[in-house]
Coordinates of C-alpha atoms in Angstrom, one line a residue:
Chain A
X195 CA 18.9 10.0 -21.0
X196 CA 15.3 9.1 -21.4
X197 CA 14.7 8.7 -17.6
X198 CA 15.7 12.2 -16.7
X199 CA 12.2 13.5 -16.2
X200 CA 11.2 10.9 -13.6
X201 CA 12.5 11.7 -10.1
X202 CA 13.1 8.0 -9.1
X203 CA 15.1 7.3 -12.1
X204 CA 16.7 4.2 -10.7
X205 CA 16.3 0.6 -11.5
X206 CA 14.5 -1.7 -9.1
X207 CA 17.5 -3.9 -8.6
X208 CA 16.1 -6.2 -6.0
X209 CA 13.1 -7.1 -8.0
X210 CA 15.0 -7.3 -11.2
X211 CA 17.3 -9.9 -9.7
X212 CA 14.4 -11.9 -8.4
X213 CA 12.7 -11.9 -11.7
X214 CA 15.8 -13.0 -13.5
X215 CA 16.1 -15.9 -11.0
X216 CA 12.5 -16.8 -11.2
X217 CA 12.3 -16.5 -15.0
X218 CA 15.1 -19.1 -15.3
X219 CA 13.4 -21.6 -13.1
X220 CA 9.7 -21.2 -13.7
X221 CA 7.9 -22.5 -16.6
X222 CA 4.8 -22.5 -14.4
X223 CA 1.8 -23.0 -16.6
X224 CA -0.2 -20.3 -14.8
X225 CA -2.5 -20.2 -17.7
X226 CA -3.6 -23.7 -17.2
X227 CA -7.2 -23.0 -16.6
X228 CA -9.4 -20.3 -18.1
X229 CA -9.4 -18.7 -14.7
X230 CA -5.7 -17.9 -14.7
X231 CA -5.9 -15.7 -17.8
X232 CA -4.9 -12.6 -16.0
X233 CA -1.2 -13.1 -16.2
X234 CA -0.8 -10.4 -18.9
X235 CA 2.8 -9.4 -19.7
X236 CA 4.0 -6.3 -17.9
X237 CA 4.9 -4.5 -21.1
X238 CA 1.3 -4.6 -22.1
X239 CA -1.0 -1.6 -22.1
X240 CA -2.3 -0.3 -18.9
X241 CA -4.7 2.6 -19.3
X242 CA -3.8 4.1 -15.9
X243 CA -0.1 4.0 -16.3
X244 CA 2.0 6.9 -17.2
X245 CA 3.6 6.8 -20.7
X246 CA 6.9 5.1 -20.3
X247 CA 7.9 3.2 -23.3
X248 CA 9.3 -0.3 -23.2
X249 CA 10.5 -1.4 -19.8
X250 CA 14.1 -1.4 -21.0
X251 CA 14.2 2.4 -20.8
X252 CA 16.1 2.7 -17.6
X253 CA 19.8 2.3 -17.3
X254 CA 21.1 1.4 -13.9
X255 CA 23.1 3.9 -11.9
X256 CA 26.4 2.1 -12.5
X257 CA 25.8 2.3 -16.3
X258 CA 24.7 -1.4 -16.2
X259 CA 22.9 -3.0 -19.1
X260 CA 19.2 -2.5 -18.4
X261 CA 17.9 -5.8 -19.5
X262 CA 15.0 -6.3 -17.3
X263 CA 14.9 -3.4 -15.0
X264 CA 11.4 -2.1 -14.5
X265 CA 9.7 0.8 -12.8
X266 CA 7.7 0.9 -9.6
X267 CA 4.4 0.9 -11.5
X268 CA 5.3 -2.2 -13.5
X269 CA 6.3 -4.0 -10.3
X270 CA 3.0 -2.9 -8.6
X271 CA 1.2 -4.1 -11.7
X272 CA 2.9 -7.5 -11.4
X273 CA 2.1 -7.8 -7.7
X274 CA -1.6 -7.0 -8.3
X275 CA -1.8 -9.5 -11.2
X276 CA -0.3 -12.2 -9.0
X277 CA -2.6 -11.3 -6.1
X278 CA -5.7 -12.0 -8.2
X279 CA -5.4 -15.7 -7.8
X280 CA -5.8 -15.4 -4.1
X281 CA -8.9 -13.3 -4.2
X282 CA -11.4 -16.1 -4.2
X283 CA -9.9 -17.2 -0.9
X284 CA -9.0 -13.9 0.9
X285 CA -11.3 -11.5 -0.8
X286 CA -10.2 -8.1 -2.2
X287 CA -7.9 -7.4 0.7
X288 CA -4.4 -6.5 1.7
X289 CA -4.0 -10.2 2.5
X290 CA -4.5 -11.3 -1.1
X291 CA -2.0 -8.7 -2.2
X292 CA 0.5 -10.0 0.4
X293 CA 0.1 -13.5 -0.8
X294 CA 0.6 -12.3 -4.4
X295 CA 3.8 -10.5 -3.4
X296 CA 4.9 -13.7 -1.7
X297 CA 4.6 -15.7 -5.0
X298 CA 6.8 -13.2 -6.7
X299 CA 9.5 -13.7 -4.1
X300 CA 8.9 -10.4 -2.3
X301 CA 8.2 -9.8 1.3
X302 CA 4.6 -9.7 2.5
X303 CA 5.3 -6.1 3.6
X304 CA 5.2 -5.1 0.0
X305 CA 1.4 -5.1 0.3
X306 CA 1.9 -1.9 2.3
X307 CA 2.4 -0.1 -1.0
X308 CA -1.3 -0.3 -1.6
X309 CA -4.4 0.7 0.3
X310 CA -5.6 -1.7 2.9
X311 CA -9.1 -1.9 1.5
X312 CA -7.9 -3.4 -1.8
X313 CA -9.0 -0.5 -4.0
X314 CA -6.0 -0.7 -6.3
X315 CA -6.5 -4.4 -6.7
X316 CA -10.1 -4.1 -7.8
X317 CA -9.3 -1.2 -10.1
X318 CA -6.5 -3.1 -11.6
X319 CA -8.8 -6.1 -12.2
X320 CA -11.4 -4.0 -13.9
X321 CA -8.9 -2.3 -16.1
X322 CA -7.5 -5.7 -17.1
X323 CA -10.9 -7.0 -18.0
X324 CA -11.6 -4.0 -20.1
X325 CA -8.4 -4.4 -21.9
X326 CA -9.2 -8.1 -22.6
X327 CA -12.7 -7.1 -23.9
X328 CA -11.1 -4.6 -26.2
X329 CA -8.7 -7.1 -27.6
X330 CA -11.6 -9.6 -28.1
X331 CA -13.7 -7.1 -29.9
X332 CA -10.8 -6.0 -32.1
X333 CA -10.1 -9.6 -33.0
X334 CA -13.8 -10.1 -34.0
X335 CA -13.7 -6.9 -36.0
X336 CA -10.7 -8.1 -37.9
X337 CA -12.4 -11.3 -38.7
X338 CA -15.4 -9.4 -40.1
X339 CA -13.1 -7.2 -42.2
X340 CA -11.3 -10.2 -43.6
X341 CA -14.7 -11.5 -44.6
X342 CA -14.3 -14.6 -42.4
X343 CA -17.3 -13.8 -40.2
X344 CA -20.7 -12.3 -40.6
X345 CA -21.3 -8.8 -39.2
X346 CA -23.6 -9.2 -36.3
X347 CA -26.8 -7.1 -36.0
X348 CA -26.5 -4.5 -33.3
X349 CA -28.5 -6.1 -30.6
X350 CA -26.7 -9.4 -30.9
X351 CA -23.3 -7.6 -30.9
X352 CA -24.2 -5.7 -27.7
X353 CA -25.5 -8.7 -26.0
X354 CA -22.4 -10.8 -26.8
X355 CA -20.0 -8.0 -25.8
X356 CA -21.7 -7.5 -22.4
X357 CA -22.0 -11.2 -21.8
X358 CA -18.3 -11.7 -22.6
X359 CA -17.3 -8.9 -20.2
X360 CA -19.5 -10.2 -17.4
X361 CA -18.3 -13.7 -17.8
X362 CA -14.8 -12.5 -16.7
X363 CA -16.3 -11.9 -13.3
X364 CA -17.4 -15.5 -12.8
X365 CA -14.2 -16.8 -11.0
X366 CA -14.6 -13.9 -8.5
X367 CA -18.3 -13.8 -8.3
X368 CA -18.5 -14.6 -4.6
X369 CA -16.4 -11.7 -3.6
X370 CA -17.6 -9.3 -6.3
X371 CA -20.3 -7.6 -4.2
X372 CA -17.5 -6.5 -1.8
X373 CA -15.6 -5.2 -4.8
X374 CA -18.6 -3.2 -6.0
X375 CA -19.0 -1.6 -2.7
X376 CA -15.4 -0.6 -2.6
X377 CA -15.7 0.9 -6.1
X378 CA -18.5 3.1 -4.9
X379 CA -16.3 4.7 -2.2
X380 CA -16.0 8.5 -2.9
X381 CA -12.3 8.1 -3.2
X382 CA -12.6 5.6 -6.0
X383 CA -15.6 6.9 -7.9
X384 CA -13.6 9.0 -10.3
X385 CA -11.4 6.1 -11.4
X386 CA -14.2 3.5 -11.4
X387 CA -16.5 5.8 -13.4
X388 CA -13.7 6.5 -15.8
X389 CA -13.1 2.7 -16.4
X390 CA -16.8 2.1 -16.8
X391 CA -17.4 4.8 -19.4
X392 CA -14.3 3.9 -21.4
X393 CA -15.5 0.3 -21.5
X394 CA -18.9 1.4 -22.8
X395 CA -17.3 3.7 -25.3
X396 CA -15.2 0.8 -26.5
X397 CA -18.2 -1.4 -27.0
X398 CA -20.1 1.2 -29.0
X399 CA -17.0 2.0 -31.0
X400 CA -16.7 -1.6 -32.2
X401 CA -20.5 -1.8 -32.7
X402 CA -19.9 0.8 -35.4
X403 CA -21.4 3.8 -33.7
X404 CA -20.2 7.0 -35.4
X405 CA -22.8 9.4 -34.1
X406 CA -21.9 12.9 -33.4
X407 CA -25.2 14.2 -32.1
X408 CA -27.1 13.7 -28.9
X409 CA -27.5 10.1 -29.8
X410 CA -24.0 9.5 -28.5
X411 CA -25.0 10.3 -24.9
X412 CA -28.3 8.4 -25.2
X413 CA -26.6 5.3 -26.5
X414 CA -24.0 5.3 -23.8
X415 CA -26.5 5.9 -21.0
X416 CA -28.6 3.1 -22.2
X417 CA -25.8 0.6 -22.5
X418 CA -24.4 1.7 -19.1
X419 CA -27.9 1.0 -17.6
X420 CA -28.0 -2.4 -19.2
X421 CA -24.6 -3.3 -18.0
X422 CA -25.1 -2.2 -14.5
X423 CA -28.5 -3.9 -14.0
X424 CA -27.2 -7.1 -15.6
X425 CA -24.2 -7.1 -13.3
X426 CA -26.5 -6.8 -10.2
X427 CA -28.8 -9.6 -11.5
X428 CA -25.7 -11.7 -11.9
X429 CA -24.7 -11.2 -8.2
X430 CA -27.7 -13.0 -7.0
X431 CA -28.2 -15.5 -9.8
X432 CA -27.9 -19.1 -8.8
X433 CA -29.1 -20.7 -12.0
X434 CA -26.8 -23.2 -13.7
X435 CA -24.4 -21.3 -16.0
X436 CA -26.0 -18.0 -15.1
X437 CA -28.7 -18.6 -17.8
X438 CA -31.2 -16.4 -16.0
X439 CA -28.7 -13.5 -16.2
X440 CA -28.1 -14.0 -20.0
X441 CA -31.9 -14.2 -20.5
X442 CA -32.3 -10.9 -18.6
X443 CA -29.6 -9.4 -20.6
X444 CA -31.2 -10.4 -23.9
X445 CA -34.5 -8.9 -22.8
X446 CA -32.9 -5.6 -21.8
X447 CA -31.1 -5.3 -25.1
X448 CA -34.3 -6.1 -26.9
X449 CA -36.1 -3.5 -24.8
X450 CA -33.5 -0.9 -25.7
X451 CA -33.9 -1.7 -29.4
X452 CA -37.7 -1.5 -29.2
X453 CA -37.4 1.8 -27.3
X454 CA -35.2 3.3 -30.0
X455 CA -37.6 2.1 -32.7
X456 CA -40.5 3.5 -30.7
X457 CA -38.6 6.8 -30.3
X458 CA -38.1 7.2 -34.0
X459 CA -41.6 6.1 -34.7
X460 CA -42.9 8.7 -32.2
X461 CA -40.8 11.3 -33.9
X462 CA -42.0 10.5 -37.4
X463 CA -45.6 10.2 -36.2
X464 CA -45.2 13.6 -34.5
X465 CA -43.9 15.1 -37.8
X466 CA -46.8 13.5 -39.7
X467 CA -49.3 14.9 -37.2
X468 CA -47.7 18.4 -37.4
X469 CA -48.0 18.3 -41.2
X470 CA -51.5 17.1 -41.0
X471 CA -52.4 20.0 -38.7
X472 CA -50.7 22.5 -41.0
X473 CA -52.6 21.2 -43.9
X474 CA -55.9 21.4 -42.0
X475 CA -55.1 25.0 -41.0
X476 CA -54.4 25.9 -44.6
X477 CA -57.6 24.3 -45.7
X478 CA -59.6 26.0 -43.0
X479 CA -58.1 29.4 -43.8
X480 CA -59.1 28.9 -47.4
Chain B
X203 CA 18.9 30.1 24.1
X204 CA 17.2 30.6 20.8
X205 CA 20.2 32.6 19.4
X206 CA 22.5 29.8 20.5
X207 CA 20.3 27.5 18.4
X208 CA 20.7 29.7 15.4
X209 CA 24.5 29.9 15.7
X210 CA 25.4 26.3 16.4
X211 CA 22.8 24.8 14.1
X212 CA 24.3 25.4 10.7
X213 CA 27.8 24.4 11.5
X214 CA 27.3 21.2 13.5
X215 CA 24.1 20.2 11.8
X216 CA 25.2 20.5 8.3
X217 CA 28.2 18.3 8.8
X218 CA 26.2 16.0 10.9
X219 CA 23.7 15.6 8.1
X220 CA 26.3 15.0 5.5
X221 CA 27.8 12.5 7.9
X222 CA 31.4 13.0 6.7
X223 CA 33.9 10.9 8.6
X224 CA 36.5 13.6 7.8
X225 CA 34.6 16.1 10.0
X226 CA 34.3 14.4 13.3
X227 CA 32.4 17.4 14.8
X228 CA 28.8 16.6 15.4
X229 CA 26.0 18.0 17.3
X230 CA 24.8 16.7 20.7
X231 CA 21.8 18.8 21.2
X232 CA 23.0 22.3 20.7
X233 CA 26.6 21.4 21.7
X234 CA 29.3 20.5 19.2
X235 CA 31.2 17.3 20.0
X236 CA 33.1 14.6 18.1
X237 CA 31.5 11.4 16.9
X238 CA 32.9 9.3 19.7
X239 CA 31.9 11.8 22.4
X240 CA 28.4 11.9 20.9
X241 CA 28.0 8.1 21.0
X242 CA 29.1 8.0 24.6
X243 CA 27.0 10.9 25.7
X244 CA 23.9 9.4 24.1
X245 CA 24.6 6.0 25.7
X246 CA 24.8 7.8 29.1
X247 CA 21.6 9.7 28.5
X248 CA 19.6 6.5 27.9
X249 CA 21.4 4.7 30.7
X250 CA 20.1 7.4 33.0
X251 CA 16.6 7.6 31.8
X252 CA 16.0 3.9 31.1
X253 CA 14.0 3.2 34.3
X254 CA 11.8 6.2 33.9
X255 CA 11.6 6.2 30.2
X256 CA 8.0 5.1 29.9
X257 CA 6.8 7.4 32.6
X258 CA 8.5 10.3 31.1
X259 CA 7.1 9.6 27.7
X260 CA 3.6 9.6 29.1
X261 CA 4.0 12.8 30.9
X262 CA 5.9 14.7 28.2
X263 CA 3.5 13.9 25.4
X264 CA 0.4 13.6 27.7
X265 CA 0.0 10.0 26.7
X266 CA -0.3 10.9 23.0
X267 CA 2.8 8.8 22.1
X268 CA 0.6 5.7 22.5
X269 CA -1.6 7.0 19.8
X270 CA 1.3 7.7 17.6
X271 CA 2.7 4.2 18.0
X272 CA -0.8 2.7 17.4
X273 CA -1.0 4.7 14.1
X274 CA 2.4 3.4 13.1
X275 CA 1.1 -0.1 13.7
X276 CA -2.0 0.5 11.6
X277 CA 0.1 1.9 8.9
X278 CA 2.2 -1.2 8.9
X279 CA -0.9 -3.5 8.9
X280 CA 1.2 -6.6 9.4
X281 CA -0.2 -10.0 8.5
X282 CA 0.6 -13.2 10.4
X283 CA 4.0 -14.5 9.3
X284 CA 5.7 -11.1 9.3
X285 CA 9.2 -10.8 10.6
X286 CA 9.7 -7.4 12.3
X287 CA 13.0 -5.8 13.3
X288 CA 12.5 -3.0 15.8
X289 CA 15.7 -1.1 16.1
X290 CA 16.3 1.2 19.1
X291 CA 13.2 -0.5 20.4
X292 CA 14.5 -0.4 24.0
X293 CA 11.5 -0.8 26.2
X294 CA 9.5 -2.7 23.6
X295 CA 6.5 -0.5 22.9
X296 CA 6.4 -1.2 19.2
X297 CA 7.2 -4.9 19.7
X298 CA 4.2 -5.4 22.1
X299 CA 1.9 -3.6 19.8
X300 CA 3.0 -5.7 16.9
X301 CA 2.3 -8.9 18.8
X302 CA -1.2 -7.7 19.8
X303 CA -2.0 -6.7 16.3
X304 CA -0.9 -9.9 14.7
X305 CA -2.7 -11.9 17.4
X306 CA -6.0 -10.2 16.6
X307 CA -5.5 -10.6 12.9
X308 CA -4.8 -14.2 13.4
X309 CA -7.9 -14.7 15.5
X310 CA -10.0 -13.2 12.7
X311 CA -8.3 -15.4 10.2
X312 CA -9.1 -18.5 12.2
X313 CA -12.7 -17.4 12.8
X314 CA -13.1 -17.0 9.1
X315 CA -11.7 -20.4 8.4
X316 CA -14.1 -21.9 10.9
X317 CA -17.0 -20.3 9.3
X318 CA -16.3 -22.2 6.2
X319 CA -16.0 -25.4 8.0
X320 CA -19.7 -26.0 8.2
X321 CA -19.9 -29.4 6.7
X322 CA -17.0 -31.1 8.2
X323 CA -17.1 -34.1 10.5
X324 CA -16.2 -33.8 14.1
X325 CA -12.9 -35.5 13.5
X326 CA -11.9 -32.9 10.9
X327 CA -12.9 -30.0 13.1
X328 CA -10.9 -31.5 15.9
X329 CA -7.9 -31.9 13.7
X330 CA -8.0 -28.3 12.5
X331 CA -8.2 -27.0 16.0
X332 CA -5.1 -29.0 16.9
X333 CA -3.2 -27.6 14.0
X334 CA -4.1 -24.0 14.4
X335 CA -4.2 -23.7 18.2
X336 CA -0.5 -23.7 18.7
X337 CA -0.1 -21.0 16.1
X338 CA -1.7 -18.0 17.7
X339 CA 0.8 -15.7 16.2
X340 CA 0.9 -17.4 12.8
X341 CA 4.7 -17.6 12.8
X342 CA 5.2 -13.9 13.2
X343 CA 8.3 -12.8 15.1
X344 CA 9.7 -9.5 16.3
X345 CA 13.4 -8.9 17.2
X346 CA 14.0 -5.9 19.4
X347 CA 17.5 -4.5 18.9
X348 CA 19.0 -1.7 21.0
X349 CA 22.5 -0.4 21.6
X350 CA 21.8 0.3 25.3
X351 CA 21.8 -2.6 27.7
X352 CA 19.8 -0.7 30.3
X353 CA 16.9 -0.1 27.9
X354 CA 16.9 -3.7 26.9
X355 CA 16.8 -4.8 30.5
X356 CA 13.8 -2.6 31.2
X357 CA 12.2 -3.9 28.1
X358 CA 12.7 -7.6 29.1
X359 CA 11.2 -6.9 32.5
X360 CA 8.2 -5.2 31.0
X361 CA 7.7 -8.2 28.7
X362 CA 7.8 -10.6 31.6
X363 CA 5.4 -8.4 33.6
X364 CA 2.9 -8.1 30.8
X365 CA 3.2 -11.7 29.8
X366 CA 4.7 -11.5 26.3
X367 CA 7.0 -14.4 25.6
X368 CA 6.2 -16.0 22.3
X369 CA 7.7 -14.6 19.1
X370 CA 9.8 -12.0 20.9
X371 CA 13.6 -11.8 21.1
X372 CA 16.0 -9.2 22.4
X373 CA 19.4 -8.4 20.8
X374 CA 22.1 -5.9 21.7
X375 CA 23.2 -4.2 18.6
X376 CA 24.2 -0.9 16.9
X377 CA 21.9 0.5 14.3
X378 CA 24.9 1.5 12.2
X379 CA 26.2 -2.0 12.2
X380 CA 23.4 -4.5 12.7
X381 CA 24.3 -8.1 13.8
X382 CA 22.0 -9.7 11.2
X383 CA 22.4 -11.2 7.8
X384 CA 21.2 -9.7 4.5
X385 CA 17.6 -10.0 3.3
X386 CA 16.2 -11.2 6.6
X387 CA 13.3 -9.1 7.7
X388 CA 9.9 -8.1 6.3
X389 CA 9.6 -4.8 8.2
X390 CA 12.2 -2.6 9.9
X391 CA 11.0 0.0 12.3
X392 CA 12.8 2.6 14.3
X393 CA 10.5 4.7 16.6
X394 CA 12.0 7.8 18.2
X395 CA 15.4 6.3 17.8
X396 CA 17.0 7.5 14.6
X397 CA 17.4 10.9 16.1
X398 CA 20.0 9.4 18.4
X399 CA 21.9 7.6 15.7
X400 CA 25.2 9.3 15.0
X401 CA 25.5 8.3 11.4
X402 CA 22.0 8.3 10.0
X403 CA 23.1 7.4 6.5
X404 CA 24.8 4.2 7.8
X405 CA 21.7 3.2 9.7
X406 CA 19.6 3.6 6.6
X407 CA 22.1 1.6 4.6
X408 CA 22.0 -1.2 7.2
X409 CA 18.2 -1.0 7.2
X410 CA 18.3 -1.5 3.4
X411 CA 20.7 -4.4 3.8
X412 CA 18.7 -6.5 6.3
X413 CA 15.4 -6.1 4.7
X414 CA 14.0 -8.7 2.3
X415 CA 13.2 -7.5 -1.3
X416 CA 9.8 -6.0 -1.0
X417 CA 10.5 -5.2 2.7
X418 CA 9.3 -2.0 4.3
X419 CA 11.2 0.7 6.3
X420 CA 9.2 2.7 8.8
X421 CA 10.5 5.5 10.8
X422 CA 8.5 7.3 13.5
X423 CA 10.3 10.4 14.7
X424 CA 9.8 13.9 15.9
X425 CA 9.9 16.3 13.1
X426 CA 9.4 19.9 12.1
X427 CA 6.3 21.9 12.5
X428 CA 5.7 24.3 9.7
X429 CA 2.8 26.2 11.1
X430 CA 4.4 29.3 12.7
X431 CA 2.0 29.7 15.6
X432 CA 2.0 26.1 16.5
X433 CA 5.7 26.1 16.2
X434 CA 6.1 28.8 18.7
X435 CA 3.8 27.1 21.2
X436 CA 5.6 23.9 20.7
X437 CA 9.0 25.5 21.3
X438 CA 7.7 27.1 24.4
X439 CA 6.4 23.8 25.7
X440 CA 9.6 22.0 24.7
X441 CA 12.1 24.3 26.2
X442 CA 10.2 25.4 29.3
X443 CA 8.2 22.5 30.4
X444 CA 10.0 19.3 29.4
X445 CA 13.3 19.8 31.2
X446 CA 11.4 20.7 34.3
X447 CA 9.4 17.6 34.1
X448 CA 12.6 15.7 33.6
X449 CA 14.0 17.1 36.8
X450 CA 10.9 16.6 38.8
X451 CA 10.0 13.1 37.6
X452 CA 13.3 11.5 36.6
X453 CA 15.7 13.7 38.5
X454 CA 17.6 14.4 35.3
X455 CA 17.3 17.8 33.7
X456 CA 20.2 17.5 31.3
X457 CA 19.0 14.4 29.5
X458 CA 15.7 16.0 28.7
X459 CA 17.4 19.1 27.6
X460 CA 19.3 17.0 25.2
X461 CA 16.1 15.4 24.0
X462 CA 14.5 18.6 23.2
X463 CA 17.5 20.0 21.5
X464 CA 18.1 16.9 19.5
X465 CA 14.6 17.2 18.1
X466 CA 15.5 20.7 16.7
X467 CA 18.7 19.4 15.2
X468 CA 17.1 16.6 13.4
X469 CA 16.6 17.0 9.6
X470 CA 13.1 18.0 8.5
X471 CA 10.6 15.8 6.7
X472 CA 11.7 16.4 3.1
X473 CA 15.4 16.0 3.9
X474 CA 14.9 12.8 5.7
X475 CA 12.8 11.6 2.8
X476 CA 15.8 12.4 0.5
X477 CA 18.2 10.5 2.7
X478 CA 16.0 7.5 2.8
X479 CA 15.8 7.6 -1.0
X480 CA 19.5 7.9 -1.2
X481 CA 19.9 4.7 0.8
X482 CA 18.1 2.9 -2.0
X483 CA 14.5 2.8 -0.9
X484 CA 11.6 3.4 -3.3
X485 CA 8.2 4.9 -2.8
X486 CA 9.5 7.0 0.0
X487 CA 6.8 9.0 1.6
X488 CA 5.9 10.6 4.9
X489 CA 2.8 11.3 6.9
X490 CA 2.7 14.2 9.4
X491 CA 1.0 13.5 12.7
X492 CA -0.1 16.5 14.8
X493 CA 0.9 19.0 12.2
X494 CA 4.4 17.8 12.0
X495 CA 5.3 17.3 15.6
X496 CA 5.8 13.7 14.6
X497 CA 6.2 12.2 11.2
X498 CA 6.1 8.6 9.9
X499 CA 8.4 8.0 7.0
X500 CA 8.0 4.9 4.9
X501 CA 10.1 3.3 2.1
X502 CA 10.2 0.0 0.3
X503 CA 13.2 -2.1 -0.8
X504 CA 12.2 -2.9 -4.3

């Protein structure tokens, strides 16, 4: 049927049974505090996942009803999500993943499915944050379209978007430097760069950027620079509520605006100068 | 001897790989025997070599088998609290490495915890020492299971000699019919043992049964070298040098002839991967060591 083109076209029976059992018992309010927001439902969108359709698409080998069978990727996704709550204690390591697997009722050996340096966990977290940011920006855009909110000026929009995205790092801020260094490993650079650029694209898209000329690259380069530098400032910011970071961010965004104004001024001045020279040349030749 | 290999291999090997009970003819090295005979012969082989097993391993592989086993342990990367079942673990090499690994991980864990305890009172520090001190393994345990009494005996002696006592148990059992309950272990390893199992599919099914959901299956075994030049050198070494070493060091040429032949009869990497997948494991993969002389297969019960 639908599952023919995937070689391991079997249901994960062990995990399915576990989930059925745990779903019945648990009404754990994992979303109790703002920190625990990361429990997104498995059928949600994951940019790095292969297109699979709803997770009811597999029928078991015995022709059983595929109520809640899931694929390997979805299970891995769930393990990583569960592992996030152990990151503040254990760091971005295989230990955190092992603890996460334990909470799902799986053996700690399941952490062997992932790299021992925690790369997948970090990439998973970054992609989850980007997804949340997209949803947030989409919601805001809807409000503007419905006329319930004012359309923000560009600098304020950028500032709020970057601030919202960086605030998602706050629960993990102590271990984030470790994560940054892992993201810079040659093995991870393609994925991490991909995630970064798609996030920046998203922000500009919701900011209303529809340029098709060289501006597209300039805008993205500028915003990437702003984001990265602000992130680094945040790493060593010890002010209450990270106010130093937000002030830094505001200044950088303002700089960027000024720079673009200056650039256009320079351009128009240049054009004016050229016209003046042409006029002078014509006068002289006459 | 090479043409004998070509002749007997398809017949015995194919049936052996399918593991049909209807065809009791199996391979024992390059000979064809029945299932029962095979089990007996293998039992005798290991009974004979038990005392010299470790010495022979070192001399045949020039000590590289230690590196292979270390790599297996690193791949497993066990954290404290892991329950390991080492099947065909005979003389305990994997079990001892596991204990060492978990002990050092536990040390690091405790050190990290202490670093955080910078503002505690003396009483609290004392209490935490009390609690953690008796837990140098962090509740990890390894069960060594082997079908051969002699190998287990050698293993227990080694453990006593090297001072391993905590977290270690020895069980006599058959890999095709393990004396354990379902869903018990975090990791199942079988290092250089699955080759000697008569019904590999049954052993894999048993492995699946006794593992917890999320548990990991790891198999370290001699496998097939694809590089033709290396393959020829390897064959030369295997058939000319190893039986001679066997005779000189252990006084037993036949057992080591069997060993070398059984390596050739064993399914290659991809086939073993398919068999592991058939038993129900997911994310089955293998890693070649030394160009395929040895391979580590890994699968998860999901």
